[in-house]
mmCIF file of C-alpha atoms and ligand atoms in Angstrom:
data_model
loop_
_atom_site.group_PDB
_atom_site.id
_atom_site.type_symbol
_atom_site.label_atom_id
_atom_site.label_comp_id
_atom_site.label_asym_id
_atom_site.label_seq_id
_atom_site.Cartn_x
_atom_site.Cartn_y
_atom_site.Cartn_z
ATOM 1 C CA MET A 227 -29.050 -20.337 -87.271
ATOM 2 C CA SER A 228 -28.837 -16.803 -87.688
ATOM 3 C CA ASP A 229 -24.862 -16.415 -88.740
ATOM 4 C CA ARG A 230 -24.558 -14.058 -85.706
ATOM 5 C CA LEU A 231 -20.630 -14.827 -85.614
ATOM 6 C CA ASN A 232 -20.070 -14.887 -89.421
ATOM 7 C CA ASP A 233 -16.358 -14.661 -90.300
ATOM 8 C CA LYS A 234 -15.363 -14.478 -86.641
ATOM 9 C CA ILE A 235 -12.313 -16.357 -85.280
ATOM 10 C CA ALA A 236 -12.942 -17.679 -81.685
ATOM 11 C CA ILE A 237 -11.051 -19.525 -79.038
ATOM 12 C CA VAL A 238 -13.026 -21.633 -76.428
ATOM 13 C CA THR A 239 -11.094 -22.795 -73.312
ATOM 14 C CA GLY A 240 -12.080 -26.035 -71.750
ATOM 15 C CA ALA A 241 -14.002 -26.762 -74.969
ATOM 16 C CA GLY A 242 -14.174 -30.484 -74.125
ATOM 17 C CA SER A 243 -16.247 -32.250 -71.433
ATOM 18 C CA ARG A 244 -14.825 -34.216 -68.322
ATOM 19 C CA GLY A 245 -17.263 -37.059 -68.959
ATOM 20 C CA PRO A 246 -19.974 -38.111 -71.453
ATOM 21 C CA GLY A 247 -22.547 -35.244 -71.916
ATOM 22 C CA LEU A 248 -22.266 -31.684 -72.474
ATOM 23 C CA GLY A 249 -20.297 -29.090 -70.596
ATOM 24 C CA ASN A 250 -20.654 -25.413 -70.871
ATOM 25 C CA GLY A 251 -17.545 -25.076 -73.078
ATOM 26 C CA LYS A 252 -18.236 -27.757 -75.515
ATOM 27 C CA ALA A 253 -21.885 -26.339 -75.844
ATOM 28 C CA THR A 254 -20.540 -22.885 -76.347
ATOM 29 C CA ALA A 255 -18.083 -24.039 -79.075
ATOM 30 C CA ILE A 256 -20.867 -25.842 -80.959
ATOM 31 C CA LEU A 257 -22.923 -22.936 -80.979
ATOM 32 C CA PHE A 258 -20.358 -20.567 -81.867
ATOM 33 C CA ALA A 259 -19.574 -22.514 -84.969
ATOM 34 C CA ARG A 260 -23.307 -22.876 -85.826
ATOM 35 C CA GLU A 261 -23.290 -19.191 -85.781
ATOM 36 C CA GLY A 262 -20.646 -18.888 -88.364
ATOM 37 C CA ALA A 263 -17.250 -18.667 -86.215
ATOM 38 C CA ARG A 264 -14.261 -20.738 -86.931
ATOM 39 C CA VAL A 265 -13.565 -22.135 -83.382
ATOM 40 C CA LEU A 266 -10.232 -23.096 -81.847
ATOM 41 C CA CYS A 267 -11.153 -25.771 -79.311
ATOM 42 C CA VAL A 268 -8.561 -25.699 -76.398
ATOM 43 C CA ASP A 269 -8.490 -28.330 -73.668
ATOM 44 C CA ARG A 270 -5.762 -29.686 -71.343
ATOM 45 C CA VAL A 271 -6.907 -32.970 -72.554
ATOM 46 C CA ARG A 272 -6.258 -33.203 -76.374
ATOM 47 C CA GLU A 273 -9.069 -35.969 -76.889
ATOM 48 C CA ARG A 274 -11.672 -33.936 -75.392
ATOM 49 C CA ALA A 275 -10.873 -30.930 -77.403
ATOM 50 C CA GLU A 276 -10.912 -33.414 -80.693
ATOM 51 C CA GLU A 277 -14.327 -34.895 -79.578
ATOM 52 C CA THR A 278 -15.928 -31.316 -79.646
ATOM 53 C CA VAL A 279 -14.039 -30.575 -83.066
ATOM 54 C CA GLY A 280 -15.491 -33.767 -84.212
ATOM 55 C CA ILE A 281 -19.086 -32.636 -83.677
ATOM 56 C CA ILE A 282 -18.513 -29.254 -85.188
ATOM 57 C CA ARG A 283 -16.991 -30.680 -88.272
ATOM 58 C CA GLY A 284 -19.626 -33.339 -88.525
ATOM 59 C CA GLU A 285 -22.073 -30.381 -88.732
ATOM 60 C CA GLY A 286 -20.071 -28.992 -91.434
ATOM 61 C CA HIS A 287 -18.357 -26.062 -89.767
ATOM 62 C CA GLU A 288 -14.701 -25.196 -89.143
ATOM 63 C CA ALA A 289 -12.885 -26.095 -85.942
ATOM 64 C CA GLN A 290 -9.301 -27.084 -84.642
ATOM 65 C CA ALA A 291 -8.302 -28.836 -81.507
ATOM 66 C CA VAL A 292 -5.366 -27.584 -79.440
ATOM 67 C CA ALA A 293 -4.007 -29.083 -76.174
ATOM 68 C CA ALA A 294 -3.100 -26.403 -73.638
ATOM 69 C CA ASP A 295 -2.922 -25.669 -69.980
ATOM 70 C CA VAL A 296 -4.395 -22.215 -69.671
ATOM 71 C CA THR A 297 -2.883 -21.910 -66.085
ATOM 72 C CA ARG A 298 0.510 -21.477 -68.101
ATOM 73 C CA ALA A 299 1.362 -18.238 -69.879
ATOM 74 C CA SER A 300 3.297 -20.103 -72.566
ATOM 75 C CA ASP A 301 0.465 -22.302 -73.280
ATOM 76 C CA CYS A 302 -1.943 -19.191 -73.685
ATOM 77 C CA ALA A 303 0.634 -17.596 -75.944
ATOM 78 C CA ALA A 304 0.755 -20.760 -78.108
ATOM 79 C CA MET A 305 -2.962 -20.849 -78.456
ATOM 80 C CA VAL A 306 -3.377 -17.294 -79.641
ATOM 81 C CA ALA A 307 -0.425 -17.962 -82.036
ATOM 82 C CA ALA A 308 -2.207 -21.087 -83.336
ATOM 83 C CA ALA A 309 -5.498 -19.201 -84.098
ATOM 84 C CA GLU A 310 -3.576 -16.344 -85.959
ATOM 85 C CA ARG A 311 -1.554 -18.850 -87.767
ATOM 86 C CA SER A 312 -4.535 -20.948 -88.851
ATOM 87 C CA TRP A 313 -7.032 -18.128 -89.565
ATOM 88 C CA GLY A 314 -5.271 -14.862 -89.659
ATOM 89 C CA GLY A 315 -6.400 -13.485 -86.436
ATOM 90 C CA LEU A 316 -8.533 -13.584 -83.301
ATOM 91 C CA ASP A 317 -12.087 -11.915 -82.538
ATOM 92 C CA ILE A 318 -13.582 -13.968 -79.701
ATOM 93 C CA LEU A 319 -11.762 -15.316 -76.401
ATOM 94 C CA HIS A 320 -14.387 -17.456 -74.308
ATOM 95 C CA ASN A 321 -12.767 -18.345 -71.120
ATOM 96 C CA ASN A 322 -14.852 -21.275 -70.009
ATOM 97 C CA VAL A 323 -12.214 -23.063 -67.968
ATOM 98 C CA GLY A 324 -12.997 -23.899 -64.285
ATOM 99 C CA ILE A 325 -13.014 -26.652 -61.592
ATOM 100 C CA GLU A 326 -15.013 -26.687 -58.503
ATOM 101 C CA SER A 327 -14.238 -26.917 -54.880
ATOM 102 C CA ARG A 328 -17.162 -27.613 -52.379
ATOM 103 C CA LYS A 329 -15.288 -27.270 -48.985
ATOM 104 C CA ASP A 330 -15.904 -24.985 -46.352
ATOM 105 C CA LEU A 331 -13.513 -22.651 -44.978
ATOM 106 C CA LEU A 332 -11.975 -24.852 -42.215
ATOM 107 C CA ASP A 333 -11.943 -27.728 -44.688
ATOM 108 C CA THR A 334 -10.001 -26.005 -47.552
ATOM 109 C CA GLU A 335 -6.454 -26.945 -47.758
ATOM 110 C CA GLU A 336 -4.066 -24.348 -48.916
ATOM 111 C CA ASP A 337 -3.156 -26.432 -52.051
ATOM 112 C CA GLU A 338 -6.702 -26.814 -53.041
ATOM 113 C CA TRP A 339 -7.135 -22.992 -52.633
ATOM 114 C CA ASP A 340 -4.197 -22.511 -54.738
ATOM 115 C CA GLN A 341 -5.327 -24.832 -57.537
ATOM 116 C CA VAL A 342 -8.869 -23.536 -57.694
ATOM 117 C CA LEU A 343 -7.682 -19.816 -57.972
ATOM 118 C CA ALA A 344 -5.122 -20.840 -60.656
ATOM 119 C CA VAL A 345 -7.543 -22.725 -62.599
ATOM 120 C CA ASP A 346 -10.614 -20.609 -62.373
ATOM 121 C CA LEU A 347 -8.914 -17.006 -62.016
ATOM 122 C CA LYS A 348 -5.340 -16.942 -63.163
ATOM 123 C CA SER A 349 -6.285 -18.746 -66.301
ATOM 124 C CA MET A 350 -8.491 -15.893 -67.286
ATOM 125 C CA PHE A 351 -5.802 -13.384 -66.647
ATOM 126 C CA LEU A 352 -3.274 -15.193 -68.706
ATOM 127 C CA ALA A 353 -5.497 -15.952 -71.653
ATOM 128 C CA THR A 354 -6.953 -12.567 -71.762
ATOM 129 C CA ARG A 355 -3.460 -10.981 -71.542
ATOM 130 C CA ALA A 356 -2.269 -13.126 -74.135
ATOM 131 C CA ALA A 357 -5.275 -12.562 -76.450
ATOM 132 C CA ALA A 358 -5.586 -8.806 -76.053
ATOM 133 C CA PRO A 359 -2.811 -7.603 -78.559
ATOM 134 C CA ALA A 360 -4.434 -10.161 -81.220
ATOM 135 C CA LEU A 361 -7.833 -8.806 -80.683
ATOM 136 C CA ALA A 362 -6.701 -5.262 -80.861
ATOM 137 C CA LYS A 363 -4.934 -5.975 -84.237
ATOM 138 C CA ARG A 364 -8.439 -6.687 -85.699
ATOM 139 C CA GLY A 365 -9.884 -3.348 -84.282
ATOM 140 C CA GLY A 366 -11.456 -5.036 -81.236
ATOM 141 C CA GLY A 367 -13.328 -7.994 -80.067
ATOM 142 C CA ALA A 368 -14.975 -9.816 -77.251
ATOM 143 C CA VAL A 369 -13.880 -11.526 -74.238
ATOM 144 C CA VAL A 370 -16.283 -13.654 -72.128
ATOM 145 C CA CYS A 371 -15.403 -15.185 -68.854
ATOM 146 C CA VAL A 372 -17.415 -17.820 -67.198
ATOM 147 C CA SER A 373 -18.079 -17.077 -63.323
ATOM 148 C CA SER A 374 -20.749 -18.650 -61.423
ATOM 149 C CA VAL A 375 -23.655 -17.677 -59.030
ATOM 150 C CA ALA A 376 -21.521 -19.083 -56.342
ATOM 151 C CA ALA A 377 -19.824 -15.698 -56.579
ATOM 152 C CA LEU A 378 -23.146 -13.964 -55.590
ATOM 153 C CA ARG A 379 -24.628 -16.102 -53.105
ATOM 154 C CA GLY A 380 -23.332 -17.183 -49.629
ATOM 155 C CA HIS A 381 -22.573 -20.921 -49.580
ATOM 156 C CA GLY A 382 -19.701 -23.264 -48.915
ATOM 157 C CA ARG A 383 -17.234 -23.656 -51.708
ATOM 158 C CA THR A 384 -14.912 -21.063 -50.309
ATOM 159 C CA ALA A 385 -12.081 -21.080 -52.822
ATOM 160 C CA TYR A 386 -14.640 -21.602 -55.843
ATOM 161 C CA ALA A 387 -16.757 -18.651 -54.594
ATOM 162 C CA ALA A 388 -13.722 -16.475 -54.265
ATOM 163 C CA ALA A 389 -12.348 -17.332 -57.555
ATOM 164 C CA LYS A 390 -15.531 -16.949 -59.339
ATOM 165 C CA ALA A 391 -16.051 -13.463 -57.799
ATOM 166 C CA GLY A 392 -12.684 -12.542 -58.677
ATOM 167 C CA VAL A 393 -13.617 -13.199 -62.220
ATOM 168 C CA ILE A 394 -16.441 -10.516 -61.996
ATOM 169 C CA GLY A 395 -13.672 -8.026 -60.617
ATOM 170 C CA PHE A 396 -11.370 -8.990 -63.273
ATOM 171 C CA VAL A 397 -13.989 -8.561 -66.130
ATOM 172 C CA ARG A 398 -14.757 -5.006 -64.740
ATOM 173 C CA SER A 399 -11.122 -3.701 -64.532
ATOM 174 C CA VAL A 400 -10.152 -5.129 -67.835
ATOM 175 C CA ALA A 401 -13.243 -3.907 -69.547
ATOM 176 C CA ALA A 402 -12.496 -0.462 -68.506
ATOM 177 C CA GLN A 403 -8.788 -0.778 -69.770
ATOM 178 C CA LEU A 404 -9.433 -2.562 -73.062
ATOM 179 C CA GLY A 405 -12.862 -0.530 -73.980
ATOM 180 C CA PRO A 406 -10.680 2.196 -75.842
ATOM 181 C CA GLN A 407 -9.315 -0.393 -78.247
ATOM 182 C CA GLY A 408 -12.838 -1.791 -79.027
ATOM 183 C CA ILE A 409 -12.370 -5.065 -76.854
ATOM 184 C CA ARG A 410 -15.510 -5.807 -74.854
ATOM 185 C CA VAL A 411 -15.028 -7.994 -71.597
ATOM 186 C CA ASN A 412 -18.010 -9.757 -70.017
ATOM 187 C CA ALA A 413 -18.859 -12.488 -67.645
ATOM 188 C CA ILE A 414 -21.581 -15.046 -67.375
ATOM 189 C CA ALA A 415 -22.598 -16.210 -64.029
ATOM 190 C CA PRO A 416 -24.446 -19.689 -64.588
ATOM 191 C CA GLY A 417 -26.615 -21.123 -62.078
ATOM 192 C CA ALA A 418 -27.000 -24.882 -61.227
ATOM 193 C CA VAL A 419 -26.806 -26.062 -64.798
ATOM 194 C CA TRP A 420 -26.460 -29.882 -65.303
ATOM 195 C CA THR A 421 -23.105 -30.734 -66.811
ATOM 196 C CA PRO A 422 -20.398 -33.425 -66.409
ATOM 197 C CA MET A 423 -18.867 -31.099 -63.821
ATOM 198 C CA VAL A 424 -21.531 -31.821 -61.392
ATOM 199 C CA GLU A 425 -22.695 -35.389 -62.420
ATOM 200 C CA ASN A 426 -21.010 -36.748 -59.336
ATOM 201 C CA LEU A 427 -23.734 -35.042 -57.067
ATOM 202 C CA GLY A 428 -26.132 -37.737 -57.935
ATOM 203 C CA PRO A 429 -29.902 -37.726 -58.896
ATOM 204 C CA GLU A 430 -31.229 -36.348 -55.468
ATOM 205 C CA ALA A 431 -28.989 -33.355 -55.593
ATOM 206 C CA ARG A 432 -30.012 -32.888 -59.194
ATOM 207 C CA GLU A 433 -33.711 -32.823 -58.412
ATOM 208 C CA ARG A 434 -32.912 -30.295 -55.325
ATOM 209 C CA ARG A 435 -31.087 -28.053 -57.961
ATOM 210 C CA ARG A 436 -33.839 -28.113 -60.399
ATOM 211 C CA ARG A 437 -36.361 -27.247 -57.778
ATOM 212 C CA ALA A 438 -34.228 -24.480 -56.352
ATOM 213 C CA ASN A 439 -34.597 -21.990 -58.917
ATOM 214 C CA ALA A 440 -37.695 -19.771 -59.783
ATOM 215 C CA LEU A 441 -38.608 -21.587 -62.967
ATOM 216 C CA GLY A 442 -38.266 -25.121 -61.345
ATOM 217 C CA THR A 443 -36.603 -26.251 -64.775
ATOM 218 C CA GLU A 444 -32.993 -27.727 -65.049
ATOM 219 C CA GLY A 445 -30.356 -25.448 -66.859
ATOM 220 C CA THR A 446 -28.226 -26.922 -69.516
ATOM 221 C CA ALA A 447 -25.066 -25.962 -71.094
ATOM 222 C CA TRP A 448 -27.051 -24.803 -74.093
ATOM 223 C CA ASP A 449 -28.582 -22.136 -71.760
ATOM 224 C CA VAL A 450 -25.126 -20.835 -70.879
ATOM 225 C CA GLY A 451 -23.802 -21.203 -74.596
ATOM 226 C CA TRP A 452 -26.670 -18.854 -76.019
ATOM 227 C CA GLY A 453 -25.871 -16.283 -73.485
ATOM 228 C CA ALA A 454 -21.931 -16.459 -74.674
ATOM 229 C CA VAL A 455 -23.255 -16.193 -78.269
ATOM 230 C CA TYR A 456 -24.956 -12.980 -77.457
ATOM 231 C CA LEU A 457 -21.992 -11.335 -75.520
ATOM 232 C CA ALA A 458 -19.504 -12.467 -78.305
ATOM 233 C CA SER A 459 -21.656 -11.133 -81.215
ATOM 234 C CA ASP A 460 -21.905 -7.510 -82.470
ATOM 235 C CA GLN A 461 -25.453 -7.550 -81.043
ATOM 236 C CA ALA A 462 -23.640 -6.829 -77.736
ATOM 237 C CA ARG A 463 -21.503 -4.042 -79.219
ATOM 238 C CA TRP A 464 -22.320 -1.538 -76.418
ATOM 239 C CA VAL A 465 -22.253 -4.132 -73.535
ATOM 240 C CA THR A 466 -19.049 -4.319 -71.559
ATOM 241 C CA GLY A 467 -17.935 -4.850 -67.907
ATOM 242 C CA GLN A 468 -21.247 -6.844 -67.131
ATOM 243 C CA THR A 469 -22.187 -10.191 -65.598
ATOM 244 C CA LEU A 470 -24.951 -11.884 -67.413
ATOM 245 C CA ILE A 471 -26.598 -14.233 -64.777
ATOM 246 C CA ILE A 472 -28.046 -17.441 -66.319
ATOM 247 C CA ASP A 473 -29.596 -19.265 -63.584
ATOM 248 C CA GLY A 474 -33.545 -19.964 -63.886
ATOM 249 C CA GLY A 475 -33.903 -17.027 -61.152
ATOM 250 C CA ILE A 476 -31.973 -19.016 -58.505
ATOM 251 C CA THR A 477 -30.335 -15.602 -57.346
ATOM 252 C CA ILE A 478 -33.827 -13.955 -57.007
ATOM 253 C CA THR A 479 -35.523 -16.777 -54.756
ATOM 254 C CA THR A 480 -35.053 -18.316 -51.493
ATOM 255 C CA ARG A 481 -36.886 -21.498 -52.296
ATOM 256 C CA GLU A 482 -36.221 -24.440 -50.215
ATOM 257 C CA GLY A 483 -33.643 -26.846 -51.736
ATOM 258 C CA SER A 484 -31.240 -24.194 -52.766
ATOM 259 C CA LEU A 485 -28.465 -25.924 -50.995
ATOM 260 C CA GLY A 486 -27.417 -27.820 -54.122
ATOM 261 C CA ALA A 487 -26.382 -24.627 -56.033
ATOM 262 C CA PRO A 488 -22.984 -24.733 -57.828
HETATM 263 N N1 LIG B 63 -22.050 -27.144 -64.045
HETATM 264 C C1 LIG B 63 -22.486 -26.141 -63.299
HETATM 265 O O1 LIG B 63 -23.458 -26.113 -62.571
HETATM 266 C C2 LIG B 63 -21.707 -24.766 -63.471
HETATM 267 C C3 LIG B 63 -22.205 -23.614 -62.703
HETATM 268 C C4 LIG B 63 -21.539 -22.321 -62.754
HETATM 269 C C5 LIG B 63 -20.518 -22.394 -63.473
HETATM 270 N N2 LIG B 63 -19.947 -23.391 -64.194
HETATM 271 C C6 LIG B 63 -18.637 -23.127 -64.760
HETATM 272 O O2 LIG B 63 -18.769 -23.559 -66.338
HETATM 273 C C7 LIG B 63 -17.251 -23.766 -66.589
HETATM 274 C C8 LIG B 63 -17.229 -25.099 -67.462
HETATM 275 O O3 LIG B 63 -17.966 -26.068 -66.884
HETATM 276 P P1 LIG B 63 -18.223 -27.457 -67.780
HETATM 277 O O4 LIG B 63 -19.443 -27.927 -67.380
HETATM 278 O O5 LIG B 63 -17.750 -27.048 -69.324
HETATM 279 O O6 LIG B 63 -16.970 -28.313 -67.215
HETATM 280 P P2 LIG B 63 -16.275 -29.532 -67.669
HETATM 281 O O7 LIG B 63 -15.380 -30.138 -66.612
HETATM 282 O O8 LIG B 63 -17.177 -30.497 -68.257
HETATM 283 O O9 LIG B 63 -15.231 -28.999 -68.854
HETATM 284 C C9 LIG B 63 -14.178 -28.252 -68.557
HETATM 285 C C10 LIG B 63 -13.027 -28.617 -69.440
HETATM 286 O O10 LIG B 63 -11.850 -27.640 -69.088
HETATM 287 C C11 LIG B 63 -10.920 -28.670 -69.135
HETATM 288 N N3 LIG B 63 -9.735 -27.994 -68.321
HETATM 289 C C12 LIG B 63 -9.772 -28.141 -66.882
HETATM 290 N N4 LIG B 63 -8.587 -27.323 -66.633
HETATM 291 C C13 LIG B 63 -7.979 -27.025 -67.663
HETATM 292 C C14 LIG B 63 -6.836 -26.321 -67.917
HETATM 293 N N5 LIG B 63 -6.133 -25.611 -66.790
HETATM 294 N N6 LIG B 63 -6.562 -25.834 -69.096
HETATM 295 C C15 LIG B 63 -7.147 -26.215 -70.294
HETATM 296 N N7 LIG B 63 -8.449 -26.907 -70.150
HETATM 297 C C16 LIG B 63 -8.824 -27.286 -68.783
HETATM 298 C C17 LIG B 63 -11.146 -30.091 -68.770
HETATM 299 O O11 LIG B 63 -10.185 -30.981 -69.336
HETATM 300 C C18 LIG B 63 -12.532 -30.175 -69.339
HETATM 301 O O12 LIG B 63 -12.746 -30.893 -70.516
HETATM 302 C C19 LIG B 63 -16.485 -23.760 -65.383
HETATM 303 O O13 LIG B 63 -15.946 -22.390 -65.204
HETATM 304 C C20 LIG B 63 -17.490 -23.876 -64.264
HETATM 305 O O14 LIG B 63 -17.052 -23.409 -63.042
HETATM 306 C C21 LIG B 63 -20.480 -24.687 -63.973
#
């Protein structure tokens, strides 16, 4: 590894995985640590955060677990305070948390809409608002928010697409506001990566998703994590307000079988 995040202090939200296997947050937390960052692994479910911390420590790197629900302002403030208390500051906030909804417009209940918007979009606002003063104190930093190609393509998944499109608008607005303080804010829009979040789709959908992109290969959480490493690192010092699409080319092709996109 190349120590691209040496001496950085990072928070990764949703740093656990909901099932066996590797989610985007978990892979990103592991890569951040391998690149030299100290990583606060935040998850609503403490054991999930602890599992990721165990992997990172097992590789000889530094991490801590914090249980927090990032749809709550008080929990977001507490996670930032925990990073400052443990390591003296904050340089990177990786807003990874998200839940899916696969319902079309007429099937989407109001409660589900509210929940998806709260977890996928409001959490990014609350966490970024809590972290910005801490990042500014260090002379700047990086915020990375996980969107989805669902924000860019016409599909079902009404609430999910709306929330993930909101993430891109949020990133552009906040990047313009925080730029003068040296804080960069970017989004990643992953395509159909195979993670515990989509395992319930089953093997046929998995194969359809693989075939749907231009490369015809399956994306993994590592692919998303490497994008986050770049955007969080000083190598991206002049990149802000952007959306990095990591999707094997699904957004530039109309191949058959694309119905299984995330
Ligand atoms: N898998 C895909 O194909 C795909 C594609 C595009 C985007 N994404 C996005 O990637 C992100 C992460 O996906 P993943 O694979 O890591 O999912 P995952 O479900 O495996 O992990 C997410 C973690 O977030 C935690 N979490 C959920 N709500 C939380 C909350 N309110 N506060 C704190 N923690 C909470 C869960 O406990 C879980 O451990 C999501 O934003 C998702 O929308 C995934």
